PDB file of C-alpha atoms in Angstrom:
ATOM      1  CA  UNK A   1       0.000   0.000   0.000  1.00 96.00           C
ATOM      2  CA  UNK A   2       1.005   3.590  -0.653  1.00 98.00           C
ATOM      3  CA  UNK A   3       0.001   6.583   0.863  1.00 98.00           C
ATOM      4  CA  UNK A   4      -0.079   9.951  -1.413  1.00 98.00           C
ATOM      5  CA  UNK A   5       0.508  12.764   1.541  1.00 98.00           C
ATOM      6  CA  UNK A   6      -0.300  16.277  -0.216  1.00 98.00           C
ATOM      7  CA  UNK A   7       1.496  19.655   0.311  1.00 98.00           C
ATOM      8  CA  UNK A   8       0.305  23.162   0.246  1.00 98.00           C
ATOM      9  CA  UNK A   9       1.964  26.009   1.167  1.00 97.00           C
ATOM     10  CA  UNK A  10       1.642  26.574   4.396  1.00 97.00           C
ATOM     11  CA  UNK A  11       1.264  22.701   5.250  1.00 97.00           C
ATOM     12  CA  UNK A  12       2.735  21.859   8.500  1.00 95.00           C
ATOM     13  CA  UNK A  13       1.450  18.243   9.374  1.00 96.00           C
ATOM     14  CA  UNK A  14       3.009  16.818   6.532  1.00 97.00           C
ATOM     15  CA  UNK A  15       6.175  14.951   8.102  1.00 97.00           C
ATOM     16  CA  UNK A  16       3.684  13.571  10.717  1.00 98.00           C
ATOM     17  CA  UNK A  17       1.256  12.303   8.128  1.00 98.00           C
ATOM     18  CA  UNK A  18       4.277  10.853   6.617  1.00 98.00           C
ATOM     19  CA  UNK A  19       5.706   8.812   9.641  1.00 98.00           C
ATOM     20  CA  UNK A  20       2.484   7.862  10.329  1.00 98.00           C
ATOM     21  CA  UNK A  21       2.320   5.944   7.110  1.00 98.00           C
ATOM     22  CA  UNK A  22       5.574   4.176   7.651  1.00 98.00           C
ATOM     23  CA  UNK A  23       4.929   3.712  11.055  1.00 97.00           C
ATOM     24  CA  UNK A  24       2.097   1.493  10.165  1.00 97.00           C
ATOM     25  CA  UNK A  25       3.854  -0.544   7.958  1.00 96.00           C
ATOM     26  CA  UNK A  26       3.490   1.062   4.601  1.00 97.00           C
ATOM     27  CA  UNK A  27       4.991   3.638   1.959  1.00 98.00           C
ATOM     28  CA  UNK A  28       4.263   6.960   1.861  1.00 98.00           C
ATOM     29  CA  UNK A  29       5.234   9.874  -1.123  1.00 98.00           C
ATOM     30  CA  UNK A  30       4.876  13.992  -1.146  1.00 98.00           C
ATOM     31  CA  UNK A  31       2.517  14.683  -3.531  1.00 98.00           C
ATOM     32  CA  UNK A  32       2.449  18.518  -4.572  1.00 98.00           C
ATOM     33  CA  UNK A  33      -0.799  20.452  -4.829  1.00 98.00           C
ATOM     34  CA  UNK A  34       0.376  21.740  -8.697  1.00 98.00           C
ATOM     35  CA  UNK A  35       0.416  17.558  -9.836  1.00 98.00           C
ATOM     36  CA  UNK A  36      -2.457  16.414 -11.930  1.00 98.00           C
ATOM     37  CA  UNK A  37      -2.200  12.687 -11.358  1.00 98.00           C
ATOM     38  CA  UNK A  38      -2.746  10.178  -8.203  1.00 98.00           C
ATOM     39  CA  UNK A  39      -1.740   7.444 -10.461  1.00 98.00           C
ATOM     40  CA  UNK A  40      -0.345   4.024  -8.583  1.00 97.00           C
ATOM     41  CA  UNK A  41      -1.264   5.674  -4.959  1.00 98.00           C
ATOM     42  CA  UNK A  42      -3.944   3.860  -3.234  1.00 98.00           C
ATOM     43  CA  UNK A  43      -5.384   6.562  -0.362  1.00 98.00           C
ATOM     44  CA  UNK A  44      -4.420   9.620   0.331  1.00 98.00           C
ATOM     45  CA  UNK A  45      -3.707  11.739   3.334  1.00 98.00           C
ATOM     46  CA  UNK A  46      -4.723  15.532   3.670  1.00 98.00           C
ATOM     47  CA  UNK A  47      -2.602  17.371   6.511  1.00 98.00           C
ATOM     48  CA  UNK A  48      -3.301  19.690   8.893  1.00 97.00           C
ATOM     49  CA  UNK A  49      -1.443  23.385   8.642  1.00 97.00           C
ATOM     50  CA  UNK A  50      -3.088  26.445   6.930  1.00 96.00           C
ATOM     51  CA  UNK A  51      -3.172  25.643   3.303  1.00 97.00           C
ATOM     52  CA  UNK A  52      -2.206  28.956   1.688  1.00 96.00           C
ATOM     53  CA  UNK A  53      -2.465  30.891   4.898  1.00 94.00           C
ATOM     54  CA  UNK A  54      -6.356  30.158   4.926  1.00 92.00           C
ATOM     55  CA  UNK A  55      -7.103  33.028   2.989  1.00 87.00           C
ATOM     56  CA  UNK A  56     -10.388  33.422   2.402  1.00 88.00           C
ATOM     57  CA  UNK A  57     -11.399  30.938   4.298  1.00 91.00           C
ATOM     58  CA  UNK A  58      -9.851  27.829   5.910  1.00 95.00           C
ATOM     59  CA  UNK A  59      -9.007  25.112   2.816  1.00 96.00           C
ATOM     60  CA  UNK A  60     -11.028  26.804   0.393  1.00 96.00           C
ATOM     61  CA  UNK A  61      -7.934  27.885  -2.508  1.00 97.00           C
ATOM     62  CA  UNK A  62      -6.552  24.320  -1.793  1.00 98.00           C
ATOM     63  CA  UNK A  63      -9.793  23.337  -2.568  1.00 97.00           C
ATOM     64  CA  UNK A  64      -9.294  24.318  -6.136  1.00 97.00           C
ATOM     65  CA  UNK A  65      -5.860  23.461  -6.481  1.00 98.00           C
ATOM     66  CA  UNK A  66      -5.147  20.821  -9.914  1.00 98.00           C
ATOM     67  CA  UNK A  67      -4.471  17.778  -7.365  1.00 98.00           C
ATOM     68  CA  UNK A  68      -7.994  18.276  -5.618  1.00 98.00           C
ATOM     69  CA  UNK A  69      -9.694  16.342  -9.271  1.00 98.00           C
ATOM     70  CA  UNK A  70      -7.294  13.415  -8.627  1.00 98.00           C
ATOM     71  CA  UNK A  71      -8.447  13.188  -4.419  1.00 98.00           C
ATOM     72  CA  UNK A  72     -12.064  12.802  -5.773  1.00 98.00           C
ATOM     73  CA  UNK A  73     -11.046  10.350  -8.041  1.00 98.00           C
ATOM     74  CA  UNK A  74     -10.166   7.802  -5.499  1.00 98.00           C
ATOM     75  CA  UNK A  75     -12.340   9.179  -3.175  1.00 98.00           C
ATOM     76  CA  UNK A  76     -15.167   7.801  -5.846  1.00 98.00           C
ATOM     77  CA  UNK A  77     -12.970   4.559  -6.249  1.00 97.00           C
ATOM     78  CA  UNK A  78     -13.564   3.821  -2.674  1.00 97.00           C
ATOM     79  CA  UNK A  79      -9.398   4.411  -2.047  1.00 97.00           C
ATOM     80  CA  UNK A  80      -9.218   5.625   1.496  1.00 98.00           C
ATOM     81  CA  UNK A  81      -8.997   9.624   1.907  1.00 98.00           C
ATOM     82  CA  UNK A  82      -8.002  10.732   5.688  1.00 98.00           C
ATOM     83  CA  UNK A  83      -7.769  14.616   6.074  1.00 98.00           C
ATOM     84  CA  UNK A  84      -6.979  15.806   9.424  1.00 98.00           C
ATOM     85  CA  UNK A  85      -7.553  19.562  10.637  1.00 98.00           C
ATOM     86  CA  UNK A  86      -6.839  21.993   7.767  1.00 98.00           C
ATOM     87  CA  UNK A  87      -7.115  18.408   5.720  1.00 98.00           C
ATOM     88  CA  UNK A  88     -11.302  18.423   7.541  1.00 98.00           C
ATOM     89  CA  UNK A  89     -11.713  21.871   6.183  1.00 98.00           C
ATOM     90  CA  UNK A  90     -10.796  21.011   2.526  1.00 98.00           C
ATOM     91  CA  UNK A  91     -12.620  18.001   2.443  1.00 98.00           C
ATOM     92  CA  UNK A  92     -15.869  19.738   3.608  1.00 98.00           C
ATOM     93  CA  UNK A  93     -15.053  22.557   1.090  1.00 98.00           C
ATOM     94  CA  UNK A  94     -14.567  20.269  -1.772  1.00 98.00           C
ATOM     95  CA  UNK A  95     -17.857  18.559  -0.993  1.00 98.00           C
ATOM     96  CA  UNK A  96     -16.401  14.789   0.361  1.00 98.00           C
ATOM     97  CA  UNK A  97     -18.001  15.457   3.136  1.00 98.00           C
ATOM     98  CA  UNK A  98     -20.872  17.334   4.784  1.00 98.00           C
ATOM     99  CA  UNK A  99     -21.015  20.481   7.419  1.00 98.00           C
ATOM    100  CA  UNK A 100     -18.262  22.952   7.416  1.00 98.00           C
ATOM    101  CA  UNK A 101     -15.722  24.314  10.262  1.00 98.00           C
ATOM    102  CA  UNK A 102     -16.607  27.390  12.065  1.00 97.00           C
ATOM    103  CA  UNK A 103     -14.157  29.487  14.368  1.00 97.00           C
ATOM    104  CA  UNK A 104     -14.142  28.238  17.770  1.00 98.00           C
ATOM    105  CA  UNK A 105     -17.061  29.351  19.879  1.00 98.00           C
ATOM    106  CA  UNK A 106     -14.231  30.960  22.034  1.00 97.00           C
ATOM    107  CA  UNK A 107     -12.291  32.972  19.232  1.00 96.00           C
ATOM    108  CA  UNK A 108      -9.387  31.660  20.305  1.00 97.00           C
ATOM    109  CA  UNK A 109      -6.771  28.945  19.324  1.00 97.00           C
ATOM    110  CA  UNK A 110      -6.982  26.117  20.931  1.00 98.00           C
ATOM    111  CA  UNK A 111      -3.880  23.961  21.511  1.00 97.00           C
ATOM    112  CA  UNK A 112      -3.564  20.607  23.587  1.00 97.00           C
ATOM    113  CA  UNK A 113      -4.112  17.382  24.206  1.00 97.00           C
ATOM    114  CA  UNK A 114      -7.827  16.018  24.077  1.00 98.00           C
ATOM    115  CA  UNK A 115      -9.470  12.785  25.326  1.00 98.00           C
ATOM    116  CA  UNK A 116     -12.467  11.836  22.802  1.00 98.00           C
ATOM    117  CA  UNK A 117     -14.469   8.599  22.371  1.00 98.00           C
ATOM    118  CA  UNK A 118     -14.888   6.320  19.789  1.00 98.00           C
ATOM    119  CA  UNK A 119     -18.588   6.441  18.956  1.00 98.00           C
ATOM    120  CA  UNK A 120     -17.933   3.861  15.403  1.00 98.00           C
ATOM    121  CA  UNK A 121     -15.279   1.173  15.614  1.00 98.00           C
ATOM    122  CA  UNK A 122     -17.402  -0.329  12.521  1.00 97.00           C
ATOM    123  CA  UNK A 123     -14.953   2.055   9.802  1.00 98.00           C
ATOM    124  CA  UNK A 124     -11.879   1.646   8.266  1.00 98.00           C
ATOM    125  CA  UNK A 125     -10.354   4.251  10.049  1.00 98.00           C
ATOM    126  CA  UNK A 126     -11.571   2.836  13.491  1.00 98.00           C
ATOM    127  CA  UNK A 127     -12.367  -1.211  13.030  1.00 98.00           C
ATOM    128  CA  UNK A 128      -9.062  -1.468  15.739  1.00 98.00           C
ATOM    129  CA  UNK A 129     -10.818   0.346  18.435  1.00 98.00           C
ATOM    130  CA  UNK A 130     -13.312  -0.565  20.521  1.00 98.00           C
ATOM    131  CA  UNK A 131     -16.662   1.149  20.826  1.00 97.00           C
ATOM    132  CA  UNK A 132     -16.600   4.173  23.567  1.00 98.00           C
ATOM    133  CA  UNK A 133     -13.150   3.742  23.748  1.00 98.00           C
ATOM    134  CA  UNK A 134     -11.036   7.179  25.001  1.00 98.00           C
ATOM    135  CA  UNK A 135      -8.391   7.903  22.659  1.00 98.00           C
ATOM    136  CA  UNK A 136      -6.346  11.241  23.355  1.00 98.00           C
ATOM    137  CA  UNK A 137      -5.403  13.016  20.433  1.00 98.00           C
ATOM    138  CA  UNK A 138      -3.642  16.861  20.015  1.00 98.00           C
ATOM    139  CA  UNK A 139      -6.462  19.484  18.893  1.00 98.00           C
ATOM    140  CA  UNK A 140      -3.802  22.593  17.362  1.00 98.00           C
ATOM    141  CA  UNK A 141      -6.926  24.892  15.459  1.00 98.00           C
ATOM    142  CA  UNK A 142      -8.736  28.177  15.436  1.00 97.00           C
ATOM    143  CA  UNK A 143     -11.487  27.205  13.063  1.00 97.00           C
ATOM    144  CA  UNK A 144     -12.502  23.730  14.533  1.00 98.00           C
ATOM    145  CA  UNK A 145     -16.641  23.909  15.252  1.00 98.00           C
ATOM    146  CA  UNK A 146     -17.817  21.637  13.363  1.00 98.00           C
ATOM    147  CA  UNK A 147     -21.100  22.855  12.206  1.00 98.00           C
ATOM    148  CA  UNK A 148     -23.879  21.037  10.409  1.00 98.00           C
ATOM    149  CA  UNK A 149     -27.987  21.441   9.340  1.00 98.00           C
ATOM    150  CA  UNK A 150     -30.305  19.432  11.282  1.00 98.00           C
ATOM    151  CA  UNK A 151     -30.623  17.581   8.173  1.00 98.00           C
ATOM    152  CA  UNK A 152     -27.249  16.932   7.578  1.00 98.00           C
ATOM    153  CA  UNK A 153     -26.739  15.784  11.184  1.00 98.00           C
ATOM    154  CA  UNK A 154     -29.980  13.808  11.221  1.00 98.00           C
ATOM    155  CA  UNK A 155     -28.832  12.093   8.161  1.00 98.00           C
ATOM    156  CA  UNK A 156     -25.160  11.623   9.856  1.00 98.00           C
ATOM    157  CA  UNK A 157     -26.483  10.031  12.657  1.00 98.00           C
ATOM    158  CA  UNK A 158     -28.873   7.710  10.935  1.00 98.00           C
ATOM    159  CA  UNK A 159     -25.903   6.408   8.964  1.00 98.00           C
ATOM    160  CA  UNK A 160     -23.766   6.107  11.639  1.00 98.00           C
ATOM    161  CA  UNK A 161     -20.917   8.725  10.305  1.00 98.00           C
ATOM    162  CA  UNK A 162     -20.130  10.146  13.152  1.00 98.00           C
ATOM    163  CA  UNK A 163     -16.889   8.379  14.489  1.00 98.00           C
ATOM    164  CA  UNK A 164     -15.677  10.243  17.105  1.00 98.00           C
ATOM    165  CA  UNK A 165     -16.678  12.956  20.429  1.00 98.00           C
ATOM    166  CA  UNK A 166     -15.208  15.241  22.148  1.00 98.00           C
ATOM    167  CA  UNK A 167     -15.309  14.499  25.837  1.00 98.00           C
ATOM    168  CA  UNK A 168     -14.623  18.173  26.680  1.00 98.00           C
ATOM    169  CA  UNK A 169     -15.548  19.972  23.269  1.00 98.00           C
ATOM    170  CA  UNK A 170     -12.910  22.769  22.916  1.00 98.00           C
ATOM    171  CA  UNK A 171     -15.011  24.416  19.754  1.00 98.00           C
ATOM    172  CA  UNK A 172     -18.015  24.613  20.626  1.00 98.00           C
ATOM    173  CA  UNK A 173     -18.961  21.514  17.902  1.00 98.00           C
ATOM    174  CA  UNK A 174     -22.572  20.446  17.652  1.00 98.00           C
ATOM    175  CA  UNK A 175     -23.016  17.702  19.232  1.00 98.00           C
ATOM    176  CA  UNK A 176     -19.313  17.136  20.489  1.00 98.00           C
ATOM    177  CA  UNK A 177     -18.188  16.059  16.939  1.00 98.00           C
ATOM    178  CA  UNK A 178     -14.819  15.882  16.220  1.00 98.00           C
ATOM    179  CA  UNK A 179     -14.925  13.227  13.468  1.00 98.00           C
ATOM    180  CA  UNK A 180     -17.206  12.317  10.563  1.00 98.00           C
ATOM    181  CA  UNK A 181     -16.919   9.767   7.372  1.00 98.00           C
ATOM    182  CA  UNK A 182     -18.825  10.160   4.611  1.00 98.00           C
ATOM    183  CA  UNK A 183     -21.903   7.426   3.876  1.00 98.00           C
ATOM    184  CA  UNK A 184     -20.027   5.183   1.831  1.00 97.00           C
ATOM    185  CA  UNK A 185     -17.208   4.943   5.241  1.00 98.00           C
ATOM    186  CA  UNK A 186     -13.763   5.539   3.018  1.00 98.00           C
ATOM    187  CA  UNK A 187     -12.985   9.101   3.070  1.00 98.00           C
ATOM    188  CA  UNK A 188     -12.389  10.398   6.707  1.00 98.00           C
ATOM    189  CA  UNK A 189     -12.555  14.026   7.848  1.00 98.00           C
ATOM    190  CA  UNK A 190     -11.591  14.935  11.696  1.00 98.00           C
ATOM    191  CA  UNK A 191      -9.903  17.761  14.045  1.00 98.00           C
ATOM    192  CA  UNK A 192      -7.701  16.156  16.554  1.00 98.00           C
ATOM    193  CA  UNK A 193      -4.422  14.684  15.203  1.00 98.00           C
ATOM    194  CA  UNK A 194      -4.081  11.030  15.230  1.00 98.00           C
ATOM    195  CA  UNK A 195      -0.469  11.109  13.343  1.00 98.00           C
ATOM    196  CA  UNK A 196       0.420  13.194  16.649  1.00 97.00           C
ATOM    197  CA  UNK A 197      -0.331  10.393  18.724  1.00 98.00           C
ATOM    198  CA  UNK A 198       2.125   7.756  17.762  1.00 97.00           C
ATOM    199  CA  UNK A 199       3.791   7.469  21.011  1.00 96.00           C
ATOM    200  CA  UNK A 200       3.762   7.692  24.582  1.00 94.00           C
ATOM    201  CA  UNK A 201       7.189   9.665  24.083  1.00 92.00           C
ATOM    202  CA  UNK A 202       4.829  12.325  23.056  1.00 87.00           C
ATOM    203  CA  UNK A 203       2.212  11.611  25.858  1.00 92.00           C
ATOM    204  CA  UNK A 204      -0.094   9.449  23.337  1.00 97.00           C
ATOM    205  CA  UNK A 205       0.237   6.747  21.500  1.00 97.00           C
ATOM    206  CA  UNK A 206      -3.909   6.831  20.889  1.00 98.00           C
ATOM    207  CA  UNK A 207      -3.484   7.233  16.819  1.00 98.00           C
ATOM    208  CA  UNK A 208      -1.480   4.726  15.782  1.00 98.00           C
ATOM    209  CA  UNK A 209      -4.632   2.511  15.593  1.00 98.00           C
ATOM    210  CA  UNK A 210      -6.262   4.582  13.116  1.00 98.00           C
ATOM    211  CA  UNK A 211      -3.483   4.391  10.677  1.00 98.00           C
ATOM    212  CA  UNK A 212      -3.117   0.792  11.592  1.00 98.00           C
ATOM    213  CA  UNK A 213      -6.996   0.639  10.805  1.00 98.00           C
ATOM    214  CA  UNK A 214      -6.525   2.058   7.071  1.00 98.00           C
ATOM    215  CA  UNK A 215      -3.810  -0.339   6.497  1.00 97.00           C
ATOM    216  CA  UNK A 216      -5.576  -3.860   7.440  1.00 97.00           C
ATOM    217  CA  UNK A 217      -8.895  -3.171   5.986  1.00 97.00           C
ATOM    218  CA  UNK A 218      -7.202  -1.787   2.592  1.00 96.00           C
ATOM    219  CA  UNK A 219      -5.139  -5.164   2.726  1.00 95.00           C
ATOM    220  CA  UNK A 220      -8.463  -7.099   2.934  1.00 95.00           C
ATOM    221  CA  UNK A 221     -10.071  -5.138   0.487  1.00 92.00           C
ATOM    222  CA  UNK A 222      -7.339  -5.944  -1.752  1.00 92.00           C
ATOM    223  CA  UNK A 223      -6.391  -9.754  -1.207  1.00 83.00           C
TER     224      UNK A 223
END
């Protein structure tokens, strides 16, 4: 397996998306938001950052960047797409998934670790959980309320999308949501960093799982 991990400018997850990868037993390339082609990749990871200084609004130029045609490409392959922070905010803007990120109810940045449950261990991104398990993952954001219609949320909930809660929302997110997929469970938006969590070195081990999820279920996919 081989993970495409894109770069804008102002990118600044990148490296951790990157060890992430490798960490979980699998290869792992830069892809540059100017390339046109995806070709022999088989998921791709959107990092955190502020994608060209979130001008405008957070992810939406790197939402019409050329590589953006080649993430909804595989997205619509059923390829796994993970986008984490700044990576949440282009996915929503690029219409992979639902809702849209607010500024934090507070209007300030919010930076530190975060304990969150596992609502859906029934994903690829979360089959090596278990179900209300805590996880703690870094939050690092300014625009991270996740906000959605009642219809959108009514329809998120019916499907099970919702993956994972805050236990002390830091955003003001409705109804504690830190982490959505879409309906067809492959592409993965969230705020909290899983690729910071890859050891207790760093306080948390908590995401290695999730990239450890991606992994085995594309490997069973594929056999």
């Amino acid at each position: 397996m081989k993970f495409a991990v894109l770069r804008f400018p102002g990118s600044n997850c990148d490296r951790d998306m990157f060890n992430a990868a490798i960490k979980a037993g699998v290869e792992a390339e830069y892809v540059d938001y100017r390339d046109t082609s995806l070709a022999g990749f088989d998921g791709v990871l959107i990092p955190g950052g502020f994608s060209f200084g979130d001008y405008l609004r957070s992810g939406a130029v790197a939402a019409v960047t050329p590589i953006i045609t080649e993430v909804k490409r595989l997205a619509e392959e059923g390829k796994p797409v993970l986008g984490v922070c700044n990576g949440f905010q282009i996915l929503t803007e690029i219409g992979l998934l639902p809702g849209a990120l607010l500024h934090n109810d507070s209007h300030l940045f919010v930076s530190r670790n975060e304990s969150l449950t596992i609502v859906n261990n029934e994903t690829p991104f979360t089959r090596l959980y278990a179900e209300g398990e805590t996880v703690v993952y870094p939050v690092a954001h300014g625009e991270g309320h996740y906000y959605c219609t009642d219809d959108i949320y009514d329809k998120l909930v019916a499907n099970n999308q919702i993956i994972l809660k805050y236990q002390d929302n830091p955003n003001g997110s409705h109804d504690d949501i830190a982490g959505i997929v879409n309906e067809r469970g492959n592409v993965c938006g969230m705020m909290p960093h899983p690729e910071r969590a890859l050891d207790q070195i760093l306080g948390t081990d908590s995401g290695v799982k999730l990239f450890e999820s991606m992994v085995k279920s594309w490997r069973e996919q594929n056999a």
